[in-house]
Amino acid sequence: KAGVTQTPRYLIKTRGQQVTLSCSPISGHRSVSWYQQTPGQGLQFLFEYFSETQRNKGNFPGRFSGRQFSNSRSEMNVSTLELGDSALYLCASRATQTGPIPTGELFFGEGSRLTVL
Amino acid sequence: DAKTTQPNSMESNEEEPVHLPCNHSTISGTDYIHWYRQLPSQGPEYVIHGLTSNVNNRMASLAIAEDRKSSTLILHRATLRDAAVYYCILRDTGNQFYFGTGTSLTVIP
């Protein structure tokens, strides 16, 4: 089974530009979540999508947005880039399960490393 | 506020057991305790999770304190491939994962 695929792996942007990152989840996984990883803040949750709907959102400004398509692929967009947005952006997919208690593990991609100059 | 607290770094000799501690004093009754690890230049990978009882799998064991305010990940025989950053995470019923800053494990040959 193919893993979570993120594109592009590396990219360089300048302040003020916008960027779109893509994530293809494991086949059959309907939940996709995004994380930002920086040396100072560690891993921080951005948002989660399930069946094209945003279910959870972390504490990030509105410049960070995302969406999910009917095939479960997801994109995240960052507008008006700032230097502090330089980070590794990780996507994770999860197999959903029935019942009120979520237990499915996350499967992470290798990330998209964004550098803002 | 960080929901979990872990030591920044630990060292272990190869082939010896490693006990990685985690404090989560504000855990709620329905939060699951998850452990993930991140090898260099890779995304995190699942290690183990539990709710109240101790858990074992092929990778590790998870010991959960009776009051659930702390837990310990146990690697029974550390290998060089176990060198990674280990994250102790709480997962709530809303399925939000709260990652701490993790423990960087160095395995000494």
mmCIF file of C-alpha atoms in Angstrom:
data_model
loop_
_atom_site.group_PDB
_atom_site.id
_atom_site.type_symbol
_atom_site.label_atom_id
_atom_site.label_comp_id
_atom_site.label_asym_id
_atom_site.label_seq_id
_atom_site.Cartn_x
_atom_site.Cartn_y
_atom_site.Cartn_z
ATOM 1 C CA LYS A 1 0.000 0.000 0.000
ATOM 2 C CA ALA A 2 1.481 3.358 -0.969
ATOM 3 C CA GLY A 3 2.145 5.756 1.885
ATOM 4 C CA VAL A 4 1.175 9.376 2.310
ATOM 5 C CA THR A 5 2.620 11.470 -0.493
ATOM 6 C CA GLN A 6 3.373 15.148 -0.146
ATOM 7 C CA THR A 7 4.388 17.513 -2.917
ATOM 8 C CA PRO A 8 6.498 19.455 -3.392
ATOM 9 C CA ARG A 9 9.190 18.209 -1.011
ATOM 10 C CA TYR A 10 11.103 21.465 -1.004
ATOM 11 C CA LEU A 11 10.216 24.973 -2.056
ATOM 12 C CA ILE A 12 11.481 28.495 -1.640
ATOM 13 C CA LYS A 13 9.218 31.534 -1.636
ATOM 14 C CA THR A 14 9.595 35.201 -0.820
ATOM 15 C CA ARG A 15 7.662 37.237 1.690
ATOM 16 C CA GLY A 16 4.217 38.212 0.533
ATOM 17 C CA GLN A 17 3.818 35.327 -1.880
ATOM 18 C CA GLN A 18 1.419 32.470 -1.388
ATOM 19 C CA VAL A 19 2.020 28.729 -1.487
ATOM 20 C CA THR A 20 -0.067 25.621 -2.005
ATOM 21 C CA LEU A 21 1.015 22.247 -0.684
ATOM 22 C CA SER A 22 -0.533 18.952 -1.674
ATOM 23 C CA CYS A 23 -1.130 15.718 0.199
ATOM 24 C CA SER A 24 -2.334 12.376 -1.118
ATOM 25 C CA PRO A 25 -3.446 10.113 1.723
ATOM 26 C CA ILE A 26 -3.180 6.366 1.921
ATOM 27 C CA SER A 27 -5.847 4.751 -0.224
ATOM 28 C CA GLY A 28 -9.042 4.362 1.761
ATOM 29 C CA HIS A 29 -8.121 6.935 4.398
ATOM 30 C CA ARG A 30 -10.696 9.698 4.558
ATOM 31 C CA SER A 31 -9.156 11.856 7.263
ATOM 32 C CA VAL A 32 -6.252 14.171 6.495
ATOM 33 C CA SER A 33 -4.598 16.476 9.000
ATOM 34 C CA TRP A 34 -1.844 19.039 8.637
ATOM 35 C CA TYR A 35 0.944 20.015 11.019
ATOM 36 C CA GLN A 36 3.614 22.673 11.084
ATOM 37 C CA GLN A 37 6.994 21.721 12.487
ATOM 38 C CA THR A 38 9.589 24.314 13.473
ATOM 39 C CA PRO A 39 12.660 24.006 15.701
ATOM 40 C CA GLY A 40 11.256 26.440 18.239
ATOM 41 C CA GLN A 41 7.616 25.360 18.422
ATOM 42 C CA GLY A 42 7.841 21.687 17.580
ATOM 43 C CA LEU A 43 4.859 20.030 15.919
ATOM 44 C CA GLN A 44 1.702 22.100 15.896
ATOM 45 C CA PHE A 45 -1.684 21.037 14.616
ATOM 46 C CA LEU A 46 -3.078 23.138 11.784
ATOM 47 C CA PHE A 47 -6.346 21.483 10.785
ATOM 48 C CA GLU A 48 -8.053 18.210 9.969
ATOM 49 C CA TYR A 49 -10.362 17.354 7.103
ATOM 50 C CA PHE A 50 -12.763 14.485 6.799
ATOM 51 C CA SER A 51 -15.049 13.905 3.824
ATOM 52 C CA GLU A 52 -14.255 17.358 2.418
ATOM 53 C CA THR A 53 -15.208 19.115 5.681
ATOM 54 C CA GLN A 54 -12.881 20.769 8.136
ATOM 55 C CA ARG A 55 -13.420 19.073 11.487
ATOM 56 C CA ASN A 56 -10.786 20.681 13.679
ATOM 57 C CA LYS A 57 -8.617 23.747 13.468
ATOM 58 C CA GLY A 58 -5.545 24.694 15.418
ATOM 59 C CA ASN A 59 -4.532 28.119 16.593
ATOM 60 C CA PHE A 60 -3.206 29.581 13.359
ATOM 61 C CA PRO A 61 -4.146 32.819 11.561
ATOM 62 C CA GLY A 62 -6.586 32.867 8.682
ATOM 63 C CA ARG A 63 -3.698 33.028 6.216
ATOM 64 C CA PHE A 64 -3.505 29.270 6.667
ATOM 65 C CA SER A 65 -6.303 27.444 4.923
ATOM 66 C CA GLY A 66 -6.967 24.058 3.470
ATOM 67 C CA ARG A 67 -9.407 21.943 1.601
ATOM 68 C CA GLN A 68 -10.089 18.348 0.798
ATOM 69 C CA PHE A 69 -11.336 16.896 -2.440
ATOM 70 C CA SER A 70 -13.783 14.078 -3.046
ATOM 71 C CA ASN A 71 -10.892 11.640 -3.570
ATOM 72 C CA SER A 72 -9.589 12.587 -0.087
ATOM 73 C CA ARG A 73 -6.561 14.408 -1.452
ATOM 74 C CA SER A 74 -5.930 17.602 0.450
ATOM 75 C CA GLU A 75 -4.242 20.907 -0.147
ATOM 76 C CA MET A 76 -3.169 23.588 2.256
ATOM 77 C CA ASN A 77 -2.557 27.173 1.305
ATOM 78 C CA VAL A 78 -0.611 29.891 3.041
ATOM 79 C CA SER A 79 -1.158 33.405 1.784
ATOM 80 C CA THR A 80 0.949 36.514 2.338
ATOM 81 C CA LEU A 81 3.937 34.492 3.461
ATOM 82 C CA GLU A 82 6.015 35.697 6.395
ATOM 83 C CA LEU A 83 9.547 34.706 7.358
ATOM 84 C CA GLY A 84 8.143 32.823 10.350
ATOM 85 C CA ASP A 85 6.205 30.519 8.058
ATOM 86 C CA SER A 86 9.433 28.761 7.151
ATOM 87 C CA ALA A 87 8.858 25.244 8.409
ATOM 88 C CA LEU A 88 8.338 21.616 7.599
ATOM 89 C CA TYR A 89 4.672 21.053 6.807
ATOM 90 C CA LEU A 90 3.536 17.530 7.521
ATOM 91 C CA CYS A 91 0.407 15.826 6.363
ATOM 92 C CA ALA A 92 -1.053 12.753 8.032
ATOM 93 C CA SER A 93 -3.875 10.461 7.054
ATOM 94 C CA ARG A 94 -5.941 8.237 9.243
ATOM 95 C CA ALA A 95 -8.340 5.405 8.710
ATOM 96 C CA THR A 96 -11.586 6.340 10.367
ATOM 97 C CA GLN A 97 -13.461 3.946 12.537
ATOM 98 C CA THR A 98 -16.924 3.628 14.003
ATOM 99 C CA GLY A 99 -17.643 4.483 17.602
ATOM 100 C CA PRO A 100 -17.141 7.626 19.662
ATOM 101 C CA ILE A 101 -13.533 7.054 20.681
ATOM 102 C CA PRO A 102 -10.975 7.709 17.942
ATOM 103 C CA THR A 103 -8.079 5.285 18.091
ATOM 104 C CA GLY A 104 -6.739 5.086 14.557
ATOM 105 C CA GLU A 105 -3.078 5.869 14.206
ATOM 106 C CA LEU A 106 -1.776 8.674 12.036
ATOM 107 C CA PHE A 107 0.353 7.917 9.002
ATOM 108 C CA PHE A 108 2.618 10.824 8.141
ATOM 109 C CA GLY A 109 4.175 11.847 4.885
ATOM 110 C CA GLU A 110 7.769 13.038 4.680
ATOM 111 C CA GLY A 111 6.704 16.663 4.606
ATOM 112 C CA SER A 112 7.112 19.743 2.459
ATOM 113 C CA ARG A 113 9.939 21.992 3.566
ATOM 114 C CA LEU A 114 9.072 25.624 2.943
ATOM 115 C CA THR A 115 11.682 28.352 3.115
ATOM 116 C CA VAL A 116 10.509 31.950 3.035
ATOM 117 C CA LEU A 117 13.137 34.545 2.111
ATOM 118 C CA ASP B 1 -0.130 25.363 27.336
ATOM 119 C CA ALA B 2 1.782 22.170 26.701
ATOM 120 C CA LYS B 3 -0.319 19.153 27.551
ATOM 121 C CA THR B 4 2.662 16.828 27.918
ATOM 122 C CA THR B 5 6.108 17.339 29.408
ATOM 123 C CA GLN B 6 9.112 15.283 28.371
ATOM 124 C CA PRO B 7 12.864 15.568 28.952
ATOM 125 C CA ASN B 8 14.588 17.249 26.030
ATOM 126 C CA SER B 9 17.096 14.475 25.535
ATOM 127 C CA MET B 10 18.184 11.076 26.815
ATOM 128 C CA GLU B 11 20.986 8.665 26.085
ATOM 129 C CA SER B 12 21.068 4.917 26.135
ATOM 130 C CA ASN B 13 23.625 2.247 25.436
ATOM 131 C CA GLU B 14 22.874 -0.096 22.596
ATOM 132 C CA GLU B 15 21.010 -3.284 23.563
ATOM 133 C CA GLU B 16 19.981 -1.872 26.925
ATOM 134 C CA PRO B 17 16.403 -0.989 27.909
ATOM 135 C CA VAL B 18 15.282 2.614 27.642
ATOM 136 C CA HIS B 19 12.570 4.231 29.730
ATOM 137 C CA LEU B 20 11.211 7.459 28.240
ATOM 138 C CA PRO B 21 9.041 9.369 30.731
ATOM 139 C CA CYS B 22 6.126 11.694 30.037
ATOM 140 C CA ASN B 23 4.044 13.818 32.375
ATOM 141 C CA HIS B 24 0.487 14.744 31.457
ATOM 142 C CA SER B 25 -1.011 16.013 34.682
ATOM 143 C CA THR B 26 -3.990 17.718 32.998
ATOM 144 C CA ILE B 27 -5.125 14.608 31.133
ATOM 145 C CA SER B 28 -8.871 14.117 30.985
ATOM 146 C CA GLY B 29 -10.613 10.828 31.471
ATOM 147 C CA THR B 30 -11.190 10.255 27.783
ATOM 148 C CA ASP B 31 -7.779 11.336 26.437
ATOM 149 C CA TYR B 32 -5.721 8.598 24.858
ATOM 150 C CA ILE B 33 -1.949 8.566 25.338
ATOM 151 C CA HIS B 34 -0.059 8.094 22.094
ATOM 152 C CA TRP B 35 3.628 7.817 21.344
ATOM 153 C CA TYR B 36 5.143 8.598 17.999
ATOM 154 C CA ARG B 37 8.766 8.833 16.962
ATOM 155 C CA GLN B 38 10.450 10.815 14.252
ATOM 156 C CA LEU B 39 13.613 9.618 12.615
ATOM 157 C CA PRO B 40 15.857 12.160 10.913
ATOM 158 C CA SER B 41 14.383 13.568 7.706
ATOM 159 C CA GLN B 42 11.177 11.583 8.060
ATOM 160 C CA GLY B 43 7.660 12.207 9.260
ATOM 161 C CA PRO B 44 6.633 10.856 12.651
ATOM 162 C CA GLU B 45 5.631 7.215 12.883
ATOM 163 C CA TYR B 46 3.274 5.524 15.296
ATOM 164 C CA VAL B 47 4.801 3.580 18.166
ATOM 165 C CA ILE B 48 2.052 2.699 20.630
ATOM 166 C CA HIS B 49 -1.021 4.049 22.383
ATOM 167 C CA GLY B 50 -3.151 3.306 25.420
ATOM 168 C CA LEU B 51 -5.924 4.585 27.644
ATOM 169 C CA THR B 52 -5.619 3.082 31.112
ATOM 170 C CA SER B 53 -3.925 -0.289 30.968
ATOM 171 C CA ASN B 54 -0.336 -1.052 30.113
ATOM 172 C CA VAL B 55 0.150 -2.001 26.475
ATOM 173 C CA ASN B 56 2.706 -4.057 24.587
ATOM 174 C CA ASN B 57 3.433 -4.360 20.897
ATOM 175 C CA ARG B 58 6.342 -5.468 18.772
ATOM 176 C CA MET B 59 8.021 -2.081 19.005
ATOM 177 C CA ALA B 60 7.643 -1.132 22.646
ATOM 178 C CA SER B 61 5.682 -1.215 25.876
ATOM 179 C CA LEU B 62 3.644 1.576 27.400
ATOM 180 C CA ALA B 63 3.316 1.790 31.151
ATOM 181 C CA ILE B 64 0.541 4.122 32.346
ATOM 182 C CA ALA B 65 0.413 5.341 35.932
ATOM 183 C CA GLU B 66 -2.672 4.465 37.916
ATOM 184 C CA ASP B 67 -3.749 8.116 38.111
ATOM 185 C CA ARG B 68 -2.898 8.518 34.394
ATOM 186 C CA LYS B 69 -0.914 11.663 35.079
ATOM 187 C CA SER B 70 2.242 10.117 33.694
ATOM 188 C CA SER B 71 3.357 7.340 31.397
ATOM 189 C CA THR B 72 6.584 5.675 30.312
ATOM 190 C CA LEU B 73 7.540 4.317 26.931
ATOM 191 C CA ILE B 74 9.817 1.322 27.263
ATOM 192 C CA LEU B 75 12.116 0.160 24.498
ATOM 193 C CA HIS B 76 13.296 -3.227 25.659
ATOM 194 C CA ARG B 77 16.587 -3.336 23.759
ATOM 195 C CA ALA B 78 17.696 -0.105 22.162
ATOM 196 C CA THR B 79 19.286 -0.341 18.737
ATOM 197 C CA LEU B 80 20.988 2.336 16.692
ATOM 198 C CA ARG B 81 17.857 2.503 14.540
ATOM 199 C CA ASP B 82 15.889 3.626 17.591
ATOM 200 C CA ALA B 83 17.725 6.952 17.673
ATOM 201 C CA ALA B 84 14.926 9.441 17.068
ATOM 202 C CA VAL B 85 12.768 12.120 18.677
ATOM 203 C CA TYR B 86 10.004 10.486 20.696
ATOM 204 C CA TYR B 87 6.751 12.361 21.153
ATOM 205 C CA CYS B 88 4.267 11.706 23.907
ATOM 206 C CA ILE B 89 0.875 12.944 22.747
ATOM 207 C CA LEU B 90 -2.603 13.248 24.149
ATOM 208 C CA ARG B 91 -5.471 12.617 21.798
ATOM 209 C CA ASP B 92 -8.889 13.917 22.779
ATOM 210 C CA THR B 93 -12.297 12.715 21.673
ATOM 211 C CA GLY B 94 -12.330 15.506 19.103
ATOM 212 C CA ASN B 95 -9.385 13.686 17.574
ATOM 213 C CA GLN B 96 -6.959 16.550 18.123
ATOM 214 C CA PHE B 97 -3.394 15.463 18.729
ATOM 215 C CA TYR B 98 -1.358 17.636 21.088
ATOM 216 C CA PHE B 99 2.336 17.096 20.388
ATOM 217 C CA GLY B 100 4.914 18.172 22.941
ATOM 218 C CA THR B 101 8.485 19.031 22.021
ATOM 219 C CA GLY B 102 9.619 15.431 22.356
ATOM 220 C CA THR B 103 12.661 13.634 23.725
ATOM 221 C CA SER B 104 15.670 13.216 21.491
ATOM 222 C CA LEU B 105 17.056 9.734 22.120
ATOM 223 C CA THR B 106 20.712 9.048 21.404
ATOM 224 C CA VAL B 107 21.793 5.417 21.287
ATOM 225 C CA ILE B 108 25.454 4.846 22.031
ATOM 226 C CA PRO B 109 27.093 1.863 20.340
#
